[in-house]
Short mmCIF file of C-alpha atoms and ligand atoms in Angstrom, two decimals:
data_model
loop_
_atom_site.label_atom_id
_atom_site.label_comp_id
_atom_site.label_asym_id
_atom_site.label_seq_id
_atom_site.Cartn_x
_atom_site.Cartn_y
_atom_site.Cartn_z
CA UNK H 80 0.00 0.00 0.00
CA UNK H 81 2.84 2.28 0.39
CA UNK H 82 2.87 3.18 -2.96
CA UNK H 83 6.84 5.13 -2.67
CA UNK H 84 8.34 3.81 -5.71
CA UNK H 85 5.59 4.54 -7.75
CA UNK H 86 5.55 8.16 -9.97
CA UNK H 87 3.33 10.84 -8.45
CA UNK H 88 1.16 10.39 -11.02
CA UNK H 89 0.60 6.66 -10.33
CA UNK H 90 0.04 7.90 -6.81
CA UNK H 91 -2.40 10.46 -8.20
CA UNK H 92 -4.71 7.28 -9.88
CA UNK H 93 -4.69 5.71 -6.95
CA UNK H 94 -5.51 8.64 -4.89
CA UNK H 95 -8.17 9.50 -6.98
CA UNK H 96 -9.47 5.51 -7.03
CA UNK H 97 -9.07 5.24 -3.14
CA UNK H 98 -11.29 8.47 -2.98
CA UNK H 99 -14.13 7.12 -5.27
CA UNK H 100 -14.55 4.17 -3.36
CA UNK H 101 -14.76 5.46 -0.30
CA UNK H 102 -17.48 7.87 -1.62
CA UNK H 103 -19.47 5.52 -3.14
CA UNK H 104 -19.15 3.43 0.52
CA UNK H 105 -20.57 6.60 2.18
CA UNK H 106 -23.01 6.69 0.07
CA UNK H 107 -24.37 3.36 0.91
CA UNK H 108 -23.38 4.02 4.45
CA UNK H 109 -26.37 7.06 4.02
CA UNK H 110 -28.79 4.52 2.26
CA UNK H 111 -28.43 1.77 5.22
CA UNK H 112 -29.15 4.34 7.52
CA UNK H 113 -32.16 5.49 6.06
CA UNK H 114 -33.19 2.00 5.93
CA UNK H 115 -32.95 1.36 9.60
CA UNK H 116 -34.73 4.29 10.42
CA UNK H 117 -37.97 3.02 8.15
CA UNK H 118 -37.63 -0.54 9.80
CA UNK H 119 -37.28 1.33 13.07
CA UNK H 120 -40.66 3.07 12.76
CA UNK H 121 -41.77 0.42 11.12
CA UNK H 122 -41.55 -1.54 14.84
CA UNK H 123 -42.56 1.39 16.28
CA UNK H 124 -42.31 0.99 20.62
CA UNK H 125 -40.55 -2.53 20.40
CA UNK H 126 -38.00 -0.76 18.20
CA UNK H 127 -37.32 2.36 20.02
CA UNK H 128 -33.96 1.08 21.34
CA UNK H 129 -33.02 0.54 17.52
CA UNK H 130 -34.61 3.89 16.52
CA UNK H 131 -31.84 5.91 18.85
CA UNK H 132 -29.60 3.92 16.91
CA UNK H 133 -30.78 4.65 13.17
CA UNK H 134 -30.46 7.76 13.80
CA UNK H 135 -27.19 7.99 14.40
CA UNK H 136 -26.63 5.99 11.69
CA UNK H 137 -28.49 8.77 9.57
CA UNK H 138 -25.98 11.29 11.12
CA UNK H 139 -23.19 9.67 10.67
CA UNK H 140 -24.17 8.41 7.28
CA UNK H 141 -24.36 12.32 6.76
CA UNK H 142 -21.41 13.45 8.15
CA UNK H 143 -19.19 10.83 5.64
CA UNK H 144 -21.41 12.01 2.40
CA UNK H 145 -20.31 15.40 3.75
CA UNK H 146 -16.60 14.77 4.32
CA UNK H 147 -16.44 12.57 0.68
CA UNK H 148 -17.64 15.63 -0.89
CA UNK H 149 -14.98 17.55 0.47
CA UNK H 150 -12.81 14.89 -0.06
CA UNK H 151 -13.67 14.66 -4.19
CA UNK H 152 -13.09 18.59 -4.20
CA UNK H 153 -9.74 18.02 -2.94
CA UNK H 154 -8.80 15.25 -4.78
CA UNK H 155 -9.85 17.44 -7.94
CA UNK H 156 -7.41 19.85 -6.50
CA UNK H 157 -4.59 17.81 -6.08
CA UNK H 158 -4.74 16.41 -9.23
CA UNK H 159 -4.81 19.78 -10.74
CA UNK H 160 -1.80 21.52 -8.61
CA UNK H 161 0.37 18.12 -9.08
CA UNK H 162 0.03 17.55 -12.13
CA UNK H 163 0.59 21.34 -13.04
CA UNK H 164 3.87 21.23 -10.97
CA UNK H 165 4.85 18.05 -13.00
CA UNK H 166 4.88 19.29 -16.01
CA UNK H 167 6.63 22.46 -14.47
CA UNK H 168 9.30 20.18 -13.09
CA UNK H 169 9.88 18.37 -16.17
CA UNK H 170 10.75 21.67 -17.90
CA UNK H 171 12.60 22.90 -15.14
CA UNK H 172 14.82 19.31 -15.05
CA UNK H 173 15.58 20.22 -19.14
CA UNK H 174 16.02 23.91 -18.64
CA UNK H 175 18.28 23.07 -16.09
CA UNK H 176 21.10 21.09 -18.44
CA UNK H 177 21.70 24.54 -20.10
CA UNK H 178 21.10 26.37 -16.83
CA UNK H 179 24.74 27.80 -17.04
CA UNK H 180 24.34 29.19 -20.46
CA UNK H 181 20.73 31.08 -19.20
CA UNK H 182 23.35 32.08 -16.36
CA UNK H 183 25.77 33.27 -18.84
CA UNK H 184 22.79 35.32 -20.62
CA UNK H 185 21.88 36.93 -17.78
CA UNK H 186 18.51 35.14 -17.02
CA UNK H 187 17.43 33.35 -14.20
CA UNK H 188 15.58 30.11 -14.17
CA UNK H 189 12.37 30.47 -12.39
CA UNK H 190 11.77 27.95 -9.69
CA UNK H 191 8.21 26.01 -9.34
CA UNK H 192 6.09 29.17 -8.49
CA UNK H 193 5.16 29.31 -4.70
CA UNK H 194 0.92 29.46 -5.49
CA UNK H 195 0.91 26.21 -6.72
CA UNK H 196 3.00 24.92 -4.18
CA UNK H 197 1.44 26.48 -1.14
CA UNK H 198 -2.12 25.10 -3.12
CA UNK H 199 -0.38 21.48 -2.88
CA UNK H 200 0.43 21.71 0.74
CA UNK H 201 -2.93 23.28 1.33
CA UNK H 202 -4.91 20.54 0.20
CA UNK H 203 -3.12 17.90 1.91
CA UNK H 204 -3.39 19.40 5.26
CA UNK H 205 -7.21 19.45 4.40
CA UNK H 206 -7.07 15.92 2.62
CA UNK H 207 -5.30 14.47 6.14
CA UNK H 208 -7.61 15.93 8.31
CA UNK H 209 -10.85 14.55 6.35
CA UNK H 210 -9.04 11.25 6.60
CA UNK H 211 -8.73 11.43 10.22
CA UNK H 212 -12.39 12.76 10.70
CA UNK H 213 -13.61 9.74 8.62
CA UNK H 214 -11.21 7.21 10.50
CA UNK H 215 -13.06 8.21 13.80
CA UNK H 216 -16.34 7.99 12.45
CA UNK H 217 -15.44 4.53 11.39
CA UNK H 218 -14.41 3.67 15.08
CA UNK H 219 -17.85 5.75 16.01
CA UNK H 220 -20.06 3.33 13.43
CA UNK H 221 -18.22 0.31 14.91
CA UNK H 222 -19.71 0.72 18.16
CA UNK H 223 -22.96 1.87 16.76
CA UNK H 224 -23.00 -1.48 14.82
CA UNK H 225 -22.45 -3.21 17.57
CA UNK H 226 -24.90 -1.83 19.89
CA UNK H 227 -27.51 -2.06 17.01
CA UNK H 228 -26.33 -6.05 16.59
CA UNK H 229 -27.09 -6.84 20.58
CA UNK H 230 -30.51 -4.75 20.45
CA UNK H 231 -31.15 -6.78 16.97
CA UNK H 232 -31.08 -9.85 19.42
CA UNK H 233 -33.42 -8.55 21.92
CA UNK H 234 -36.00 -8.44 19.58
CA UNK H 235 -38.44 -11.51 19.03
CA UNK H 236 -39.97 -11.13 15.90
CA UNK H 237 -37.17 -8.69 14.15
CA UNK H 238 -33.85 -10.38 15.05
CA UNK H 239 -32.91 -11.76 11.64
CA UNK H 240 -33.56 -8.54 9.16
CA UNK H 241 -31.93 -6.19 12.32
CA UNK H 242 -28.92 -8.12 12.45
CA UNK H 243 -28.91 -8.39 8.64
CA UNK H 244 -29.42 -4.59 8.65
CA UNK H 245 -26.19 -4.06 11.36
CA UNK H 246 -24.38 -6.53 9.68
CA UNK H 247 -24.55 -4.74 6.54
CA UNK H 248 -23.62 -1.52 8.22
CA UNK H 249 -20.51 -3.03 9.40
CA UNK H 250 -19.23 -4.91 6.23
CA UNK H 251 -19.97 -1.49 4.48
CA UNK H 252 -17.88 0.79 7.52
CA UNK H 253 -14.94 -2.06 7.03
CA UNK H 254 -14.48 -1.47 3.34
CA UNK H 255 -14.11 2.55 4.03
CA UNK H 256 -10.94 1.54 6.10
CA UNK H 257 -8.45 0.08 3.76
CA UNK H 258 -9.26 2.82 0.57
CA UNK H 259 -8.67 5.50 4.00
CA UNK H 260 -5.65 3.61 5.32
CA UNK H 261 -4.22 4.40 0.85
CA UNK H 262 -5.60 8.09 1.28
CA UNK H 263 -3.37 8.38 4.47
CA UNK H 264 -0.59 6.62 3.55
CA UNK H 265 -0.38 8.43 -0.23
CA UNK H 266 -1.21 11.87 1.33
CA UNK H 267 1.91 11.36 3.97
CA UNK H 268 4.61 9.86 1.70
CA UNK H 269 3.43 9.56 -2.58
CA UNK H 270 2.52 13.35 -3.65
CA UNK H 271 5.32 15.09 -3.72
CA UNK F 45 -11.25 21.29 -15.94
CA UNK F 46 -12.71 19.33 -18.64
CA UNK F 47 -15.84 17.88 -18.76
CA UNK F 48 -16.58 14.14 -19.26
CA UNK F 49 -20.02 12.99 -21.68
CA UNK F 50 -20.76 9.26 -22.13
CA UNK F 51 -21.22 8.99 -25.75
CA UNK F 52 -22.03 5.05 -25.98
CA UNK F 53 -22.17 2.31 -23.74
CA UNK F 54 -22.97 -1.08 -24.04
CA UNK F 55 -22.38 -3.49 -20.34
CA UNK F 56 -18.81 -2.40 -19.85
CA UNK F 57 -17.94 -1.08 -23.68
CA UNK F 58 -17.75 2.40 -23.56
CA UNK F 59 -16.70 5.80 -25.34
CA UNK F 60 -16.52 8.72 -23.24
CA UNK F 61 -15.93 12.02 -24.58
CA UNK F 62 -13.82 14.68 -23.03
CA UNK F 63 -14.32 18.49 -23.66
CA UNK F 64 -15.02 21.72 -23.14
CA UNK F 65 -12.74 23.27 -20.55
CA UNK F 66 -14.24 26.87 -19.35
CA UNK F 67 -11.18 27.80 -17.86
CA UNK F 68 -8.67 26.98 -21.17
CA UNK F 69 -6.82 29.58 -22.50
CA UNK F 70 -8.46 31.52 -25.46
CA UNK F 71 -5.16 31.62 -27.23
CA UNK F 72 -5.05 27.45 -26.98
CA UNK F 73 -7.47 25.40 -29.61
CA UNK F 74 -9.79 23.70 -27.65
CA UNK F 75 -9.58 19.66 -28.32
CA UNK F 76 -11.63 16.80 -27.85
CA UNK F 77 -10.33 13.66 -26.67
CA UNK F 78 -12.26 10.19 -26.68
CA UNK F 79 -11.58 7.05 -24.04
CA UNK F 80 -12.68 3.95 -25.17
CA UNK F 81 -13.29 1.17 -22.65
CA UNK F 82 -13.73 -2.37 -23.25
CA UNK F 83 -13.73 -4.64 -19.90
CA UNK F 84 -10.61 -3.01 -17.84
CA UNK F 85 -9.21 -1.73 -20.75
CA UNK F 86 -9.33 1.55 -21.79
CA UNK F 87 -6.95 3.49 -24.94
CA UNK F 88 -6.99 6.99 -24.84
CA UNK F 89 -7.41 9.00 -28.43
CA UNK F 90 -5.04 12.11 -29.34
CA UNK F 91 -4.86 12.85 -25.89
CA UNK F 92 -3.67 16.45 -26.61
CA UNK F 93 -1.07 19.14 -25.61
CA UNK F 94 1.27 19.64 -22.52
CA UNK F 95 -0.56 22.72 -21.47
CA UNK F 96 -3.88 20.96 -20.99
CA UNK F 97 -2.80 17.80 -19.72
CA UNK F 98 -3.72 18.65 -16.39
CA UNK F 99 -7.19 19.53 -17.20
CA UNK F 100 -7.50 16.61 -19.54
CA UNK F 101 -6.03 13.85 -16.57
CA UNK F 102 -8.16 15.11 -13.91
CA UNK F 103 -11.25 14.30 -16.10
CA UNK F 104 -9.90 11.15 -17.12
CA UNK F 105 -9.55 10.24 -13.40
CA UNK F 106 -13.24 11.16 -12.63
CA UNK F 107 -14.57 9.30 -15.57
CA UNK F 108 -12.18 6.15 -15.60
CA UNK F 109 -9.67 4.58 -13.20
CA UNK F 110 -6.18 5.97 -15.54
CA UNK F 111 -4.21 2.80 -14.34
CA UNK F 112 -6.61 1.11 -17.45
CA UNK F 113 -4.86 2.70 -19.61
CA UNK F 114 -3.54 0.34 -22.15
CA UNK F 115 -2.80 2.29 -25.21
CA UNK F 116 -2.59 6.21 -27.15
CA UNK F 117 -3.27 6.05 -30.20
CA UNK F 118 -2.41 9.80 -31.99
CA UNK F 119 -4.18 10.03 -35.47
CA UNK F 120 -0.97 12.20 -36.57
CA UNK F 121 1.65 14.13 -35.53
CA UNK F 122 0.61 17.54 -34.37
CA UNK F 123 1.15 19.10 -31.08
CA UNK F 124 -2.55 19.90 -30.27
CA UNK F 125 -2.70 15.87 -30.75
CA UNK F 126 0.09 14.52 -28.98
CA UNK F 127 2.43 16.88 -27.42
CA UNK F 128 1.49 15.33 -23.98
CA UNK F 129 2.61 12.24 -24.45
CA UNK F 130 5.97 12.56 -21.81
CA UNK F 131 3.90 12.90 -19.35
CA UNK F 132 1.26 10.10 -20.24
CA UNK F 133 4.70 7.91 -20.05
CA UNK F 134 4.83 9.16 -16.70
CA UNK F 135 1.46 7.33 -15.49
CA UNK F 136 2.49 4.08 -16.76
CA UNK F 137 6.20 4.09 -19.08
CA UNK F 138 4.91 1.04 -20.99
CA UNK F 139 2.04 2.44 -23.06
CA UNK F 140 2.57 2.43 -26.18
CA UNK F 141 1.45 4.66 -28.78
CA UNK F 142 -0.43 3.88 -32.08
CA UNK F 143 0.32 5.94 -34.70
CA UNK F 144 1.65 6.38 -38.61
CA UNK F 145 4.50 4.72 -39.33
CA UNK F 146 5.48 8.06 -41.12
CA UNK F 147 5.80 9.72 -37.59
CA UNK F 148 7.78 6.74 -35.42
CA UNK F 149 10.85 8.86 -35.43
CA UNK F 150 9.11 12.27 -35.01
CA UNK F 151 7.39 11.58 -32.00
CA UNK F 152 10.19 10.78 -29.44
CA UNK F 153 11.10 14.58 -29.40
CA UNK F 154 8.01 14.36 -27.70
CA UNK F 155 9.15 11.81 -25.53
CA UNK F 156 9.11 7.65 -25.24
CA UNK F 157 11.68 4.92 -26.35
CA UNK F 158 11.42 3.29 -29.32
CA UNK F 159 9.32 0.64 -28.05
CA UNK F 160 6.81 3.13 -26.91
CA UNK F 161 5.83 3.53 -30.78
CA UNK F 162 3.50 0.80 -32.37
CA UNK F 163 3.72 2.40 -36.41
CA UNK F 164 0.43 1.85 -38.22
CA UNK F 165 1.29 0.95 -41.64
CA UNK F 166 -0.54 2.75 -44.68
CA UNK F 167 -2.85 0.22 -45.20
CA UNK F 168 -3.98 0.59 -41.56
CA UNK F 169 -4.61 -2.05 -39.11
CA UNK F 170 -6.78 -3.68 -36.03
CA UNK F 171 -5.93 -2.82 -32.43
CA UNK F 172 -7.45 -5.02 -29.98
CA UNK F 173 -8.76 -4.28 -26.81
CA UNK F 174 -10.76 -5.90 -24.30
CA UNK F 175 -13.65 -7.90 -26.04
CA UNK F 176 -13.25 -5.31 -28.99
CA UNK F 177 -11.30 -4.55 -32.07
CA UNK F 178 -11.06 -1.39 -33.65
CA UNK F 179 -9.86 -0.73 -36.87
CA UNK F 180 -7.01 2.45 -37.91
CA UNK F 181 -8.90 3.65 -41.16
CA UNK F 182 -6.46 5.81 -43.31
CA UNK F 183 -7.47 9.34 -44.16
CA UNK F 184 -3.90 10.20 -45.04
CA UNK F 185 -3.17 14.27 -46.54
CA UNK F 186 -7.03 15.08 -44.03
CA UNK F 187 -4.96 17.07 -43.16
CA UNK F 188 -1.45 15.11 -42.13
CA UNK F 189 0.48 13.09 -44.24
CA UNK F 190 0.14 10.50 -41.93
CA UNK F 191 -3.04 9.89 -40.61
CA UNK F 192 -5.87 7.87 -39.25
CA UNK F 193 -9.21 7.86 -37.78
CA UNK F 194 -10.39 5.11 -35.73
CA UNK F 195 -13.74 3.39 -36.36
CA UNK F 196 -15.55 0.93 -33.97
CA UNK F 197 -17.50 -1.21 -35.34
CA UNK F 198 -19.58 -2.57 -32.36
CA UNK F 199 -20.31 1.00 -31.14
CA UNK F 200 -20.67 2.07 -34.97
CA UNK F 201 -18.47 5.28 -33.70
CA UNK F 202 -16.08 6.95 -35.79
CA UNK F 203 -13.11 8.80 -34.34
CA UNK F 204 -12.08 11.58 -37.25
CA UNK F 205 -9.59 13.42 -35.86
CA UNK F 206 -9.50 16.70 -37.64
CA UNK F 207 -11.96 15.77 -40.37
CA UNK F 208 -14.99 17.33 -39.54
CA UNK F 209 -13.26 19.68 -37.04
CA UNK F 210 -15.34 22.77 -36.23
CA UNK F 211 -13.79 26.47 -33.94
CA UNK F 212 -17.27 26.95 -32.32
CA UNK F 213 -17.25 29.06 -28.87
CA UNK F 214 -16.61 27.45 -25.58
CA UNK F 215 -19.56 27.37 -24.67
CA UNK F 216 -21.54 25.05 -27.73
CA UNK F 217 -22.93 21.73 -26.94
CA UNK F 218 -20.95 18.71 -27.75
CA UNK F 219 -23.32 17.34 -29.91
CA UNK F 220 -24.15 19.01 -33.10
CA UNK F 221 -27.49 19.94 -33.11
CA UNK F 222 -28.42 22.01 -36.40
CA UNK F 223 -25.74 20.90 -38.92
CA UNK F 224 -26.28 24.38 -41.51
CA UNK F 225 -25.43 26.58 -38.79
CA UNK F 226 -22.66 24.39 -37.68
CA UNK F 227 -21.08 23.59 -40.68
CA UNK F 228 -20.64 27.31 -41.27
CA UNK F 229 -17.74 26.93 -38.45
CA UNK F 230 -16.19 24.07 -40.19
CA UNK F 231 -15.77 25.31 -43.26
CA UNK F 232 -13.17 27.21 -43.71
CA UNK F 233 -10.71 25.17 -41.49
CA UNK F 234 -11.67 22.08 -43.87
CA UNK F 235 -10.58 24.27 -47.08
CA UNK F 236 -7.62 25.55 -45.27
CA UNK F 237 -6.36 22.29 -44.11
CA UNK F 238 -7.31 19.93 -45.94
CA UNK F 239 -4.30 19.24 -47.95
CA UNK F 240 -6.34 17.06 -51.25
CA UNK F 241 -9.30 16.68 -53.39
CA UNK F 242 -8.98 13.35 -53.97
CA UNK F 243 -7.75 12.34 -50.22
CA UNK F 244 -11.32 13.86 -49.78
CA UNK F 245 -13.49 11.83 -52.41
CA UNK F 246 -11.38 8.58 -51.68
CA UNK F 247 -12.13 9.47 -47.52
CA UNK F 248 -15.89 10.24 -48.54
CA UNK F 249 -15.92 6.73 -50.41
CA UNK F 250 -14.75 4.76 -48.01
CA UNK F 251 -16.47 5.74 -45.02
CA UNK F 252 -19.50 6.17 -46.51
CA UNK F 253 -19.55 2.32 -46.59
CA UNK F 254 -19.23 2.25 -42.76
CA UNK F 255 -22.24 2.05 -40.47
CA UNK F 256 -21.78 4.83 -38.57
CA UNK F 257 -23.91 6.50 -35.72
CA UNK F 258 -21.73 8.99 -34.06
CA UNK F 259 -18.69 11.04 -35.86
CA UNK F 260 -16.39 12.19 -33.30
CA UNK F 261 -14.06 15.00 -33.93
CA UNK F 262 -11.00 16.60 -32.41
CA UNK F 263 -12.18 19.78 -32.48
CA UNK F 264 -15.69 20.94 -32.11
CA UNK F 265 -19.21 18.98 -31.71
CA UNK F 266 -20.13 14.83 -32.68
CA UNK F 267 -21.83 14.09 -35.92
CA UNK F 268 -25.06 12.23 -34.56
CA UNK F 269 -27.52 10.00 -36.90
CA UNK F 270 -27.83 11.77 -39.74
CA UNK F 271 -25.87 14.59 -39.02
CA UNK F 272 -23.39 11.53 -39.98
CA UNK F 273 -24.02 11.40 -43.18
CA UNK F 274 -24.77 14.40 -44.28
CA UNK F 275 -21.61 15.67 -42.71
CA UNK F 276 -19.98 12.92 -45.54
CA UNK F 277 -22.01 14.40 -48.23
CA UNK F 278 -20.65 18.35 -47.48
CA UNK F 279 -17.34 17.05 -47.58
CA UNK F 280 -17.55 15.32 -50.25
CA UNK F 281 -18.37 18.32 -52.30
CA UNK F 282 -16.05 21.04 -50.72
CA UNK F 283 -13.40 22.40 -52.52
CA UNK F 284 -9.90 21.58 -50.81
CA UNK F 285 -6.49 21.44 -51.02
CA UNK F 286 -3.81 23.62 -51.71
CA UNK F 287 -5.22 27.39 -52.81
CA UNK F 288 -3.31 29.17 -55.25
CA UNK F 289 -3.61 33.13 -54.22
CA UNK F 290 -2.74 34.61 -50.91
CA UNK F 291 -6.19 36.31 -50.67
CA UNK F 292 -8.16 32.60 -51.25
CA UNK F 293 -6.04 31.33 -48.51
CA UNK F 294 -6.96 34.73 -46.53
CA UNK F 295 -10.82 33.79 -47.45
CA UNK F 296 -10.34 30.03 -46.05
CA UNK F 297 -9.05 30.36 -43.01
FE1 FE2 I 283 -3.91 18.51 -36.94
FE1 FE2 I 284 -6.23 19.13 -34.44
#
């Protein structure tokens, strides 16, 4: 996963991949939630315990939709300021094997300029800290599942399509982690 | 950035245009470049100049994941076309690049080794990918010396490169939509560039014998239905090639 030896713009596809999935998890993450929330009415008093629940589902199902959008805008960013400063430092890394005769001619060879470069370093300090906010709402909808997964089994006549319902939470929270655990490890070590 | 529009699809067979960048440049030609997918591969047409390849990968990324990229393919040799292609290299170094065999030693000033280049030969040829096979159709002097458009057969989609090429403003839609008042902005670039009458009729011939629902150009809006063929039936008619006073050439461009 720690993609080092690959180019940046390797690191870029895979960025950009990692960030898709996760957003089309979150997405279903939303669409479970709503679901438990009908069901939950649906049981009406012997489902208030799972009601509380749903609902934080909902929210949290909310607050990852949010974050991924965030998340797509920044990848969009990245891939525009990278990719901009690649082709910059490919003409810089030719300019450079004459650099002494632009020396000689009096002109100097302009570095990568600092916008795009400050944009870069921008967006990663915002990419890193929607990573982090979506790896603790991942630990958050862990313990929601689980709660949801022992009420599930109080209930007589509901216990299959609840724990079916948490189950399916959970399998859809653990396939956020690894496409976060790329965003992470890219954001700290491939885009430069 | 660049927009992406879904142009055919078919399960997991797929052409995807991308276009129309509002933030490009006035002083750049705007370009159109076409992926086509087939399973988990996906080959990239004339995937255009060094200035826009930013704008043109970030698209690709939404609409495709890049690392499917299995091929270029560069229907000739100019920089509007190709001049990116360095920097494709840089995404995967082992893509290789379909093109005229005219231009195998032309194109590594733009970058690549010598195995990067795949040379079409004059007759053209098939290039696989996934489940499909395309086909390089010559249209050699419209308007390089070396040049091809690439047909699929399965999606009955014609890539033309510059044939049919129209300057419209930023803002028209991708698909051509009234074809008098488009043609108007295709005209005189055809005259101008088109380098030969009967390049033209033998073009017109030939792909008039194609089944073809969608034209898709370089430049400018797709051909649709029959937009198709009565884009064919202009061309065949219009008076090319190489213009003998300064002040017709002033006229045609
Ligand atoms: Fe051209
Ligand atoms: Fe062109």
């Amino acid at each position: 996963m720690a993609p080092t030896t690959h180019s940046p713009l390797e690191n870029l596809a895979e960025l950009s991949e990692a960030a898709k999935s996760v957003a089309f998890a979150a997405f279903n993450l939303h669409l479970l939630g709503l679901n438990a929330r009908v069901l939950a009415t649906k049981l009406g008093d012997k489902g208030r315990a799972f009601s509380v629940l749903s609902n934080e589902w909902v929210v949290l199902g909310t607050l990852f939709e949010t974050s991924m959008h965030r998340l797509q805008t920044l990848t969009e960013k990245l891939l525009q300021g990278l990719s901009h400063s690649m082709v910059r430092r490919k003409r810089a890394r030719l300019l450079r094997e004459c650099a002494a005769d632009f020396t000689r001619l009096g002109i100097q060879l302009d570095e990568e300029p600092p916008t795009s470069a400050t944009q870069v370093r921008t967006a990663r300090v915002e990419l890193q800290s929607v990573v982090d906010e979506a790896m603790r709402g991942c630990l958050l909808g862990r313990v929601i599942a689980r709660s949801a997964k022992i009420e599930a089994g109080w209930s007589d006549d509901s216990r299959e399509v609840l724990t079916a319902l948490a189950n399916d939470f959970e399998q859809q929270l653990a396939s956020i982690l690894p496409s976060l655990r790329t965003l992470d490890v890219l954001q700290r070590e491939g885009l430069t | 950035m660049k927009t992406t529009v879904e142009l055919f699809r078919e399960g997991d067979h797929a052409w995807v245009a991308v276009t129309r960048d509002p933030l490009k440049a006035s002083h750049l030609i705007d370009t159109n470049e076409y992926l086509v997918t087939s399973g988990n591969q996906t080959l990239i047409t004339d995937p255009g100049g060094i200035e826009i390849f930013p704008s043109v990968f970030s698209a690709v990324c939404r609409a495709i994941d890049p690392r499917t990229l299995i091929g270029i393919f560069a229907s000739h040799q100019d920089p509007d076309i190709i001049s990116s292609l360095s920097l494709w290299l840089e995404l995967n170094p082992k893509l290789p690049l379909y093109t005229s065999w005219l231009w195998s030693s032309f194109l590594p000033h733009f970058g690549g080794e010598a195995s990067t280049f795949v040379s079409i030969p004059d007759e053209g040829r098939d290039i696989s990918l996934g489940a499909i096979t395309l086909r390089a159709v010559p249209a050699h002097y419209l308007h390089s010396s070396g040049n091809f458009h690439l047909y699929d057969p399965k999606a009955r989609l014609l890539f033309s490169g510059d044939v049919g090429a129209a300057m419209l403003p930023l803002d028209a839609p991708l698909i051509v939509k009234d074809f008098d008042a488009h043609i108007t902005h295709a005209e005189g670039f055809h005259r101008r560039w088109m380098g030969s009458n009967e390049a033209r009729r033998d073009w017109c011939e030939r792909v008039s014998k194609l089944a073809i629902d969608q034209l898709c150009p370089q430049h400018g809006a797709v051909y649709q239905g029959a937009d198709v063929g009565r884009f064919i039936n202009w061309f065949a008619e219009l008076e090319v090639g190489v213009l003998k006073t300064p002040e017709a050439l002033r006229q045609a461009a």
